[in-house]
Amino acid sequence: MTRIDMATDLDCSAEQAWKLLTDPTQKNTWSPVLTTVEDPGGDDRMDRPGAMREVNLGTPVWNTVHEVVTVADEPHRFDYVVYKSPAVLRNYRCRIDIDPKDDGCAVRYTVDVDFVSKLGALAEPGVRRGLERSLAGLSAQSKLLPAASDRSRPTSRRRPRRSTAMLLRPEAGRQLEHQTHLAAELAAEGDPKYWFARMVELTTEELLRLVDAEVFAEPEWVLRLLAAIHRRHVSVLHSYRTDGPVPPRWRAAWGACDEIGDGRRFRHMAGGVVSAAQAHMNEDMHRALAEVYDVHYRDSRHYKEFRPDYLRMAPMYGAALDRLIADIPAPLMPRLFRLSRIVAPELRDSLLRRCYYDVERDRMLAFERGYHLTRDGVGRR
C-alpha cells in the first residue's frame, strides 16, 4: 500500500469547499475526471455515507472506477473508497480534510492506493499527477466563487454512539458453532448439501475475523445482519429436510445440491453451491437487510448509511471460497480451479465471476431491494 499526501489552500470558505468536493456537478467544474451519480447515500444526498459515484478516468489502462462515501463530517472531513474497479487496482482509499482559515481554507488529500503485483511502481506516478491536476483545478475554481456571506450550519448525521458490538459478539460465536454442527452433521450423512453449509460456515468465520479486526464502522449492524441471515439459513434448511414449506427458489436450490452423481461430481457439486448461493442472495439477503433496519435503526438512521460496511464485507466471500476449494479432493479439482489458486486473487475472482457466479452483482441488487422493502414498510415480513 502506497500513501500519497497533498494539500492546497483555497480562496473560499470551508462550506463552499465542501460543496465543490462533494457535489458531482460542482466537482466536474474543476476535476480532470468526470464524476457521475450512481446512487445517493444517507438522507438521499450525495454528501452522506453510502453515496455511490462513478468516475471516468479516461486512461489507456482503464476507464471507470466506482466509489462509495464512507465518512461525511460536514464541512471538515470527507472519505471515500473505490469499491469496484479493474482487477489491477486492489485498494484505493481517500481522506479529504478541510480546515477553515481566516482567508479561506486548507484542503488536504490523503490517498492510500495498492496495485496488483509490480504495477504500483508504474501506476503511482500517474496517480500523483492526477491528484496534482485535481488540486490545481480545485484551487483555481475556488478563486471564481463569490465571497461567502455567511456560514451555513452543517447538517451531518454523524453522532457519537455507544457500540453494542461487544454484547452481540458472543451470540455470533454461538451462531457459528451451530453452523459448524450442521455442516458436520451433513458431512457425516454424506449429504451433498454439506458443501453449501460448509460455505456458510466459512463465510461466517471470515466475517467474524473482519469484525474482530475492527474493519467495520458499524460492527453492531454487521452482527445483527449476521444473526438475521443465520436464522433464515437454519430455518429453510430444517424445513427442507423435514418436508416443511420452503420457498420455490430454495426448494430448487436444495434439489440441485441433492442431484450429485458419481460421475460429473464436481460440476454437480459446484452447481448445487451456486444455486444455493443465488437463492440466498435473491431470497434472503434483502429481507434480512430490511428486517435489521426496521427493527433496530428506522427511527434514528438512514438505510443507506450502512452501505459502506455492506461493501466492506466483500473480501469474506473470496476468502471463504479459497478455503472451500482447499477442502475439495485434488482429483476432483478442474484445471480452472487449480490455475485460479496461483494467480492474483483479483484476477481469480474476475475469472470465477465470469465462469460461475457474480456474487457481487447480486449483493448490490439485494441491498437495493432491501431499501425498497423498507420504503414500502414491509421490511419485517
Short mmCIF file of C-alpha atoms in Angstrom, two decimals:
data_model
loop_
_atom_site.label_atom_id
_atom_site.label_comp_id
_atom_site.label_asym_id
_atom_site.label_seq_id
_atom_site.Cartn_x
_atom_site.Cartn_y
_atom_site.Cartn_z
CA MET A 1 0.00 0.00 0.00
CA THR A 2 1.36 3.43 -1.00
CA ARG A 3 0.35 6.64 0.78
CA ILE A 4 0.18 9.95 -1.07
CA ASP A 5 -0.28 13.23 0.84
CA MET A 6 -1.06 16.51 -0.92
CA ALA A 7 -2.53 19.82 0.19
CA THR A 8 -3.51 23.23 -1.14
CA ASP A 9 -5.04 26.49 0.10
CA LEU A 10 -8.37 27.69 -1.27
CA ASP A 11 -9.83 31.19 -1.52
CA CYS A 12 -13.26 30.09 -0.32
CA SER A 13 -14.91 29.08 2.92
CA ALA A 14 -14.87 25.53 4.22
CA GLU A 15 -18.60 25.29 3.46
CA GLN A 16 -18.02 26.29 -0.16
CA ALA A 17 -15.10 23.86 -0.44
CA TRP A 18 -17.35 21.10 0.89
CA LYS A 19 -19.81 21.63 -1.96
CA LEU A 20 -17.03 21.77 -4.55
CA LEU A 21 -15.67 18.46 -3.31
CA THR A 22 -18.88 16.51 -2.67
CA ASP A 23 -21.39 17.67 -5.31
CA PRO A 24 -20.59 15.76 -8.55
CA THR A 25 -21.93 18.64 -10.67
CA GLN A 26 -19.62 21.14 -9.00
CA LYS A 27 -16.74 18.67 -8.90
CA ASN A 28 -16.90 18.38 -12.68
CA THR A 29 -16.16 22.13 -13.00
CA TRP A 30 -12.61 21.68 -11.72
CA SER A 31 -11.68 17.96 -11.76
CA PRO A 32 -9.86 16.48 -14.78
CA VAL A 33 -12.02 13.33 -14.49
CA LEU A 34 -15.78 13.06 -14.99
CA THR A 35 -17.90 12.09 -11.96
CA THR A 36 -21.50 10.94 -12.29
CA VAL A 37 -24.10 9.98 -9.71
CA GLU A 38 -24.78 6.27 -9.18
CA ASP A 39 -26.97 6.46 -6.06
CA PRO A 40 -27.37 8.93 -3.15
CA GLY A 41 -26.44 7.96 0.38
CA GLY A 42 -27.94 8.86 3.73
CA ASP A 43 -30.72 11.47 3.61
CA ASP A 44 -30.76 10.74 -0.15
CA ARG A 45 -27.81 13.11 -0.58
CA MET A 46 -24.52 12.70 -2.40
CA ASP A 47 -22.50 14.12 0.52
CA ARG A 48 -23.54 11.45 3.01
CA PRO A 49 -22.18 7.98 3.85
CA GLY A 50 -23.34 5.37 1.37
CA ALA A 51 -23.44 7.68 -1.66
CA MET A 52 -22.05 6.00 -4.79
CA ARG A 53 -20.30 7.74 -7.66
CA GLU A 54 -18.89 6.59 -10.99
CA VAL A 55 -15.64 8.20 -12.12
CA ASN A 56 -14.44 8.08 -15.71
CA LEU A 57 -10.66 8.33 -15.63
CA GLY A 58 -10.13 8.26 -19.38
CA THR A 59 -6.82 6.40 -19.09
CA PRO A 60 -5.46 3.83 -21.55
CA VAL A 61 -5.36 1.11 -18.84
CA TRP A 62 -8.92 1.51 -17.53
CA ASN A 63 -11.76 3.98 -17.88
CA THR A 64 -14.09 3.63 -14.92
CA VAL A 65 -13.99 3.13 -11.16
CA HIS A 66 -16.88 3.18 -8.69
CA GLU A 67 -16.64 4.98 -5.33
CA VAL A 68 -18.67 4.90 -2.12
CA VAL A 69 -18.61 7.63 0.53
CA THR A 70 -17.58 6.24 3.92
CA VAL A 71 -17.22 9.35 6.13
CA ALA A 72 -19.02 12.68 5.76
CA ASP A 73 -18.37 15.04 8.67
CA GLU A 74 -19.59 18.28 7.11
CA PRO A 75 -17.69 20.52 6.43
CA HIS A 76 -14.47 19.09 7.87
CA ARG A 77 -13.86 15.58 6.55
CA PHE A 78 -14.95 13.56 3.52
CA ASP A 79 -13.74 9.99 2.88
CA TYR A 80 -14.44 7.58 0.09
CA VAL A 81 -13.15 4.24 -1.19
CA VAL A 82 -13.15 2.59 -4.60
CA TYR A 83 -15.39 -0.46 -4.27
CA LYS A 84 -15.36 -1.61 -7.89
CA SER A 85 -12.51 -1.28 -10.35
CA PRO A 86 -10.41 -3.19 -12.88
CA ALA A 87 -8.57 -6.15 -11.39
CA VAL A 88 -5.19 -4.37 -11.43
CA LEU A 89 -6.33 -1.99 -8.65
CA ARG A 90 -6.53 -3.68 -5.26
CA ASN A 91 -7.38 -0.77 -2.98
CA TYR A 92 -7.94 2.95 -3.19
CA ARG A 93 -8.93 4.98 -0.12
CA CYS A 94 -9.08 8.75 0.00
CA ARG A 95 -9.46 11.04 3.02
CA ILE A 96 -10.11 14.74 2.45
CA ASP A 97 -9.65 17.15 5.36
CA ILE A 98 -10.93 20.73 5.17
CA ASP A 99 -9.53 23.20 7.70
CA PRO A 100 -11.05 26.72 7.94
CA LYS A 101 -8.68 29.70 7.84
CA ASP A 102 -9.16 33.44 8.23
CA ASP A 103 -8.79 33.99 4.48
CA GLY A 104 -10.29 30.76 3.17
CA CYS A 105 -9.49 27.14 3.97
CA ALA A 106 -6.88 24.44 3.50
CA VAL A 107 -7.66 21.11 1.82
CA ARG A 108 -5.55 18.02 2.33
CA TYR A 109 -5.83 14.76 0.37
CA THR A 110 -4.51 11.53 1.94
CA VAL A 111 -4.68 8.63 -0.50
CA ASP A 112 -3.78 5.00 0.16
CA VAL A 113 -3.50 3.01 -3.05
CA ASP A 114 -2.44 -0.55 -3.84
CA PHE A 115 -2.00 -2.23 -7.21
CA VAL A 116 -1.59 -5.86 -8.20
CA SER A 117 1.97 -7.20 -8.27
CA LYS A 118 4.57 -4.70 -9.52
CA LEU A 119 2.14 -2.39 -11.29
CA GLY A 120 2.26 0.05 -8.38
CA ALA A 121 5.69 1.36 -9.35
CA LEU A 122 4.36 2.11 -12.84
CA ALA A 123 0.96 3.47 -11.85
CA GLU A 124 1.84 5.54 -8.77
CA PRO A 125 3.35 8.49 -10.71
CA GLY A 126 0.13 8.72 -12.72
CA VAL A 127 -1.93 8.80 -9.52
CA ARG A 128 0.25 11.60 -8.15
CA ARG A 129 -0.04 13.63 -11.34
CA GLY A 130 -3.80 13.17 -11.32
CA LEU A 131 -4.03 14.46 -7.74
CA GLU A 132 -1.81 17.43 -8.58
CA ARG A 133 -4.07 18.37 -11.50
CA SER A 134 -7.14 17.96 -9.30
CA LEU A 135 -5.80 20.23 -6.57
CA ALA A 136 -4.71 22.83 -9.11
CA GLY A 137 -8.19 22.82 -10.67
CA LEU A 138 -9.84 22.99 -7.24
CA SER A 139 -7.70 25.96 -6.24
CA ALA A 140 -8.44 27.79 -9.49
CA GLN A 141 -12.19 27.18 -9.16
CA SER A 142 -12.21 28.45 -5.57
CA LYS A 143 -11.00 31.85 -6.81
CA LEU A 144 -14.10 32.18 -9.01
CA LEU A 145 -16.60 31.74 -6.19
CA PRO A 146 -18.32 34.80 -4.64
CA ALA A 147 -17.28 35.73 -1.13
CA ALA A 148 -19.21 33.69 1.43
CA SER A 149 -21.85 35.94 3.02
CA ASP A 150 -22.46 33.57 5.89
CA ARG A 151 -21.50 30.12 7.04
CA SER A 152 -24.29 27.57 6.73
CA ARG A 153 -24.75 25.24 9.65
CA PRO A 154 -23.52 21.68 8.96
CA THR A 155 -26.27 19.09 8.83
CA SER A 156 -24.22 15.92 9.06
CA ARG A 157 -25.95 12.97 10.73
CA ARG A 158 -22.72 11.76 12.31
CA ARG A 159 -23.14 11.48 16.06
CA PRO A 160 -21.28 9.69 18.85
CA ARG A 161 -22.87 6.32 19.59
CA ARG A 162 -22.09 3.65 22.12
CA SER A 163 -21.35 0.46 20.24
CA THR A 164 -23.19 -2.68 21.30
CA ALA A 165 -20.93 -4.95 19.26
CA MET A 166 -19.21 -6.41 22.33
CA LEU A 167 -22.60 -7.52 23.65
CA LEU A 168 -23.56 -9.14 20.33
CA ARG A 169 -20.23 -10.88 19.60
CA PRO A 170 -20.74 -13.91 21.94
CA GLU A 171 -24.07 -14.72 20.28
CA ALA A 172 -22.36 -14.57 16.87
CA GLY A 173 -19.89 -17.16 18.14
CA ARG A 174 -22.78 -19.44 19.10
CA GLN A 175 -24.31 -19.00 15.65
CA LEU A 176 -21.02 -20.09 14.11
CA GLU A 177 -20.95 -23.16 16.36
CA HIS A 178 -24.46 -24.04 15.18
CA GLN A 179 -23.39 -23.73 11.54
CA THR A 180 -20.32 -25.89 12.21
CA HIS A 181 -22.52 -28.56 13.79
CA LEU A 182 -24.94 -28.51 10.84
CA ALA A 183 -22.14 -28.86 8.30
CA ALA A 184 -20.55 -31.73 10.25
CA GLU A 185 -23.91 -33.50 10.52
CA LEU A 186 -24.49 -33.26 6.77
CA ALA A 187 -20.94 -34.45 6.06
CA ALA A 188 -21.41 -37.47 8.34
CA GLU A 189 -24.60 -38.37 6.47
CA GLY A 190 -22.92 -37.99 3.08
CA ASP A 191 -25.47 -35.29 2.27
CA PRO A 192 -24.33 -33.15 -0.70
CA LYS A 193 -25.93 -30.10 0.92
CA TYR A 194 -22.83 -30.18 3.09
CA TRP A 195 -20.88 -28.13 0.57
CA PHE A 196 -23.14 -25.09 0.84
CA ALA A 197 -23.47 -25.50 4.60
CA ARG A 198 -19.67 -25.55 4.77
CA MET A 199 -19.54 -22.40 2.63
CA VAL A 200 -21.93 -20.67 5.06
CA GLU A 201 -19.75 -21.73 7.99
CA LEU A 202 -16.56 -20.46 6.34
CA THR A 203 -18.18 -17.17 5.32
CA THR A 204 -19.29 -16.57 8.91
CA GLU A 205 -15.78 -17.32 10.16
CA GLU A 206 -14.31 -14.82 7.71
CA LEU A 207 -16.91 -12.19 8.61
CA LEU A 208 -16.13 -12.54 12.31
CA ARG A 209 -12.43 -12.18 11.50
CA LEU A 210 -13.23 -8.81 9.92
CA VAL A 211 -15.37 -7.82 12.91
CA ASP A 212 -12.59 -8.75 15.35
CA ALA A 213 -10.07 -6.83 13.23
CA GLU A 214 -12.31 -3.73 13.62
CA VAL A 215 -12.74 -3.34 9.88
CA PHE A 216 -16.33 -2.11 10.16
CA ALA A 217 -17.58 1.32 11.18
CA GLU A 218 -20.87 -0.21 12.39
CA PRO A 219 -19.95 -3.65 13.80
CA GLU A 220 -23.21 -3.98 15.72
CA TRP A 221 -25.14 -3.62 12.43
CA VAL A 222 -22.94 -6.29 10.86
CA LEU A 223 -23.55 -8.70 13.73
CA ARG A 224 -27.29 -8.10 13.65
CA LEU A 225 -27.30 -8.78 9.92
CA LEU A 226 -25.34 -11.98 10.53
CA ALA A 227 -27.94 -13.09 13.09
CA ALA A 228 -30.82 -12.43 10.69
CA ILE A 229 -29.11 -14.37 7.89
CA HIS A 230 -28.27 -17.24 10.25
CA ARG A 231 -31.89 -17.59 11.35
CA ARG A 232 -33.05 -17.77 7.75
CA HIS A 233 -30.36 -20.28 6.75
CA VAL A 234 -31.11 -22.63 9.65
CA SER A 235 -34.87 -22.31 9.22
CA VAL A 236 -35.02 -23.04 5.50
CA LEU A 237 -32.57 -25.95 5.74
CA HIS A 238 -34.54 -27.53 8.60
CA SER A 239 -37.81 -27.04 6.77
CA TYR A 240 -36.46 -28.67 3.60
CA ARG A 241 -35.04 -31.66 5.49
CA THR A 242 -38.34 -32.22 7.32
CA ASP A 243 -40.58 -31.77 4.25
CA GLY A 244 -41.89 -28.44 5.54
CA PRO A 245 -42.81 -25.37 3.48
CA VAL A 246 -39.85 -23.99 1.53
CA PRO A 247 -39.76 -21.00 -0.87
CA PRO A 248 -39.59 -22.18 -4.51
CA ARG A 249 -36.09 -20.76 -5.06
CA TRP A 250 -34.74 -22.63 -2.08
CA ARG A 251 -36.54 -25.85 -2.99
CA ALA A 252 -34.94 -25.73 -6.44
CA ALA A 253 -31.52 -24.88 -4.95
CA TRP A 254 -31.51 -27.69 -2.39
CA GLY A 255 -32.77 -30.00 -5.12
CA ALA A 256 -29.76 -29.03 -7.25
CA CYS A 257 -27.48 -29.84 -4.31
CA ASP A 258 -29.10 -33.27 -3.99
CA GLU A 259 -28.50 -34.15 -7.65
CA ILE A 260 -24.83 -35.02 -7.23
CA GLY A 261 -23.91 -38.22 -9.07
CA ASP A 262 -20.85 -40.42 -9.06
CA GLY A 263 -19.80 -39.18 -12.49
CA ARG A 264 -19.66 -35.42 -13.04
CA ARG A 265 -19.27 -34.89 -9.32
CA PHE A 266 -17.51 -31.53 -9.29
CA ARG A 267 -19.86 -29.98 -11.85
CA HIS A 268 -22.89 -31.09 -9.86
CA MET A 269 -21.33 -30.01 -6.56
CA ALA A 270 -20.44 -26.56 -7.90
CA GLY A 271 -23.88 -26.24 -9.47
CA GLY A 272 -25.52 -27.01 -6.14
CA VAL A 273 -23.41 -24.48 -4.25
CA VAL A 274 -24.02 -21.78 -6.86
CA SER A 275 -27.78 -22.47 -6.88
CA ALA A 276 -27.92 -22.20 -3.09
CA ALA A 277 -25.82 -19.02 -3.11
CA GLN A 278 -28.16 -17.48 -5.67
CA ALA A 279 -31.19 -18.44 -3.57
CA HIS A 280 -29.55 -16.90 -0.52
CA MET A 281 -28.86 -13.62 -2.30
CA ASN A 282 -32.20 -13.41 -4.09
CA GLU A 283 -34.48 -14.82 -1.40
CA ASP A 284 -32.93 -13.97 1.97
CA MET A 285 -30.39 -11.15 1.83
CA HIS A 286 -32.71 -8.24 1.01
CA ARG A 287 -35.24 -9.40 3.60
CA ALA A 288 -32.55 -9.70 6.27
CA LEU A 289 -31.25 -6.21 5.46
CA ALA A 290 -34.73 -4.71 5.68
CA GLU A 291 -35.55 -6.59 8.87
CA VAL A 292 -32.43 -5.37 10.69
CA TYR A 293 -33.04 -1.79 9.61
CA ASP A 294 -36.72 -1.76 10.53
CA VAL A 295 -36.24 -3.39 13.92
CA HIS A 296 -33.16 -1.50 15.10
CA TYR A 297 -32.49 1.67 13.11
CA ARG A 298 -35.55 3.06 11.35
CA ASP A 299 -36.13 5.84 13.91
CA SER A 300 -32.54 7.06 14.02
CA ARG A 301 -30.61 6.25 10.85
CA HIS A 302 -30.93 6.22 7.09
CA TYR A 303 -30.77 2.77 5.48
CA LYS A 304 -28.05 3.74 3.00
CA GLU A 305 -25.65 4.85 5.74
CA PHE A 306 -24.84 1.16 6.21
CA ARG A 307 -23.82 0.59 2.59
CA PRO A 308 -20.09 1.20 3.21
CA ASP A 309 -19.95 -1.64 5.75
CA TYR A 310 -22.02 -3.84 3.44
CA LEU A 311 -19.35 -3.30 0.78
CA ARG A 312 -16.57 -3.92 3.32
CA MET A 313 -17.92 -7.46 3.73
CA ALA A 314 -16.91 -8.37 0.16
CA PRO A 315 -13.48 -9.92 0.97
CA MET A 316 -15.08 -12.61 3.12
CA TYR A 317 -16.58 -14.35 0.07
CA GLY A 318 -13.26 -14.77 -1.72
CA ALA A 319 -11.52 -15.91 1.47
CA ALA A 320 -14.27 -18.43 2.22
CA LEU A 321 -14.19 -19.73 -1.35
CA ASP A 322 -10.43 -20.28 -1.15
CA ARG A 323 -10.93 -22.36 1.98
CA LEU A 324 -13.81 -24.32 0.45
CA ILE A 325 -11.68 -25.12 -2.61
CA ALA A 326 -8.97 -26.40 -0.27
CA ASP A 327 -11.50 -28.93 1.08
CA ILE A 328 -12.18 -30.42 -2.35
CA PRO A 329 -10.25 -33.64 -3.06
CA ALA A 330 -7.46 -32.93 -5.55
CA PRO A 331 -8.61 -35.45 -8.21
CA LEU A 332 -11.95 -33.66 -8.45
CA MET A 333 -10.44 -30.23 -8.94
CA PRO A 334 -10.91 -28.95 -12.51
CA ARG A 335 -8.00 -27.23 -14.20
CA LEU A 336 -9.65 -23.82 -13.92
CA PHE A 337 -9.67 -24.01 -10.13
CA ARG A 338 -6.12 -25.33 -9.93
CA LEU A 339 -4.93 -22.39 -12.01
CA SER A 340 -7.07 -19.91 -10.08
CA ARG A 341 -5.09 -20.57 -6.92
CA ILE A 342 -1.77 -19.44 -8.40
CA VAL A 343 -2.87 -16.14 -9.95
CA ALA A 344 -3.57 -12.84 -8.19
CA PRO A 345 -6.80 -13.03 -6.15
CA GLU A 346 -8.34 -10.15 -8.10
CA LEU A 347 -7.77 -11.89 -11.42
CA ARG A 348 -9.02 -15.16 -9.93
CA ASP A 349 -12.22 -13.53 -8.69
CA SER A 350 -12.83 -11.91 -12.07
CA LEU A 351 -12.42 -15.28 -13.78
CA LEU A 352 -14.77 -17.09 -11.39
CA ARG A 353 -17.42 -14.38 -11.73
CA ARG A 354 -17.46 -14.93 -15.46
CA CYS A 355 -17.47 -18.73 -15.33
CA TYR A 356 -19.62 -19.46 -12.28
CA TYR A 357 -21.38 -16.75 -10.29
CA ASP A 358 -21.09 -12.97 -9.97
CA VAL A 359 -21.95 -12.74 -6.28
CA GLU A 360 -21.11 -9.02 -6.06
CA ARG A 361 -23.70 -8.16 -8.69
CA ASP A 362 -26.43 -9.93 -6.74
CA ARG A 363 -25.19 -8.46 -3.45
CA MET A 364 -25.63 -4.94 -4.80
CA LEU A 365 -29.08 -5.78 -6.12
CA ALA A 366 -30.03 -7.25 -2.73
CA PHE A 367 -29.06 -4.02 -0.97
CA GLU A 368 -31.27 -2.01 -3.30
CA ARG A 369 -34.16 -4.43 -2.91
CA GLY A 370 -33.82 -4.20 0.87
CA TYR A 371 -34.06 -0.42 0.62
CA HIS A 372 -37.27 -0.67 -1.39
CA LEU A 373 -38.72 -3.05 1.19
CA THR A 374 -38.06 -0.54 3.97
CA ARG A 375 -39.61 2.24 1.93
CA ASP A 376 -42.70 0.12 1.34
CA GLY A 377 -42.93 -0.65 5.04
CA VAL A 378 -42.64 -4.42 4.62
CA GLY A 379 -39.12 -4.93 5.98
CA ARG A 380 -40.24 -7.08 8.91
CA ARG A 381 -42.07 -9.64 6.79
#
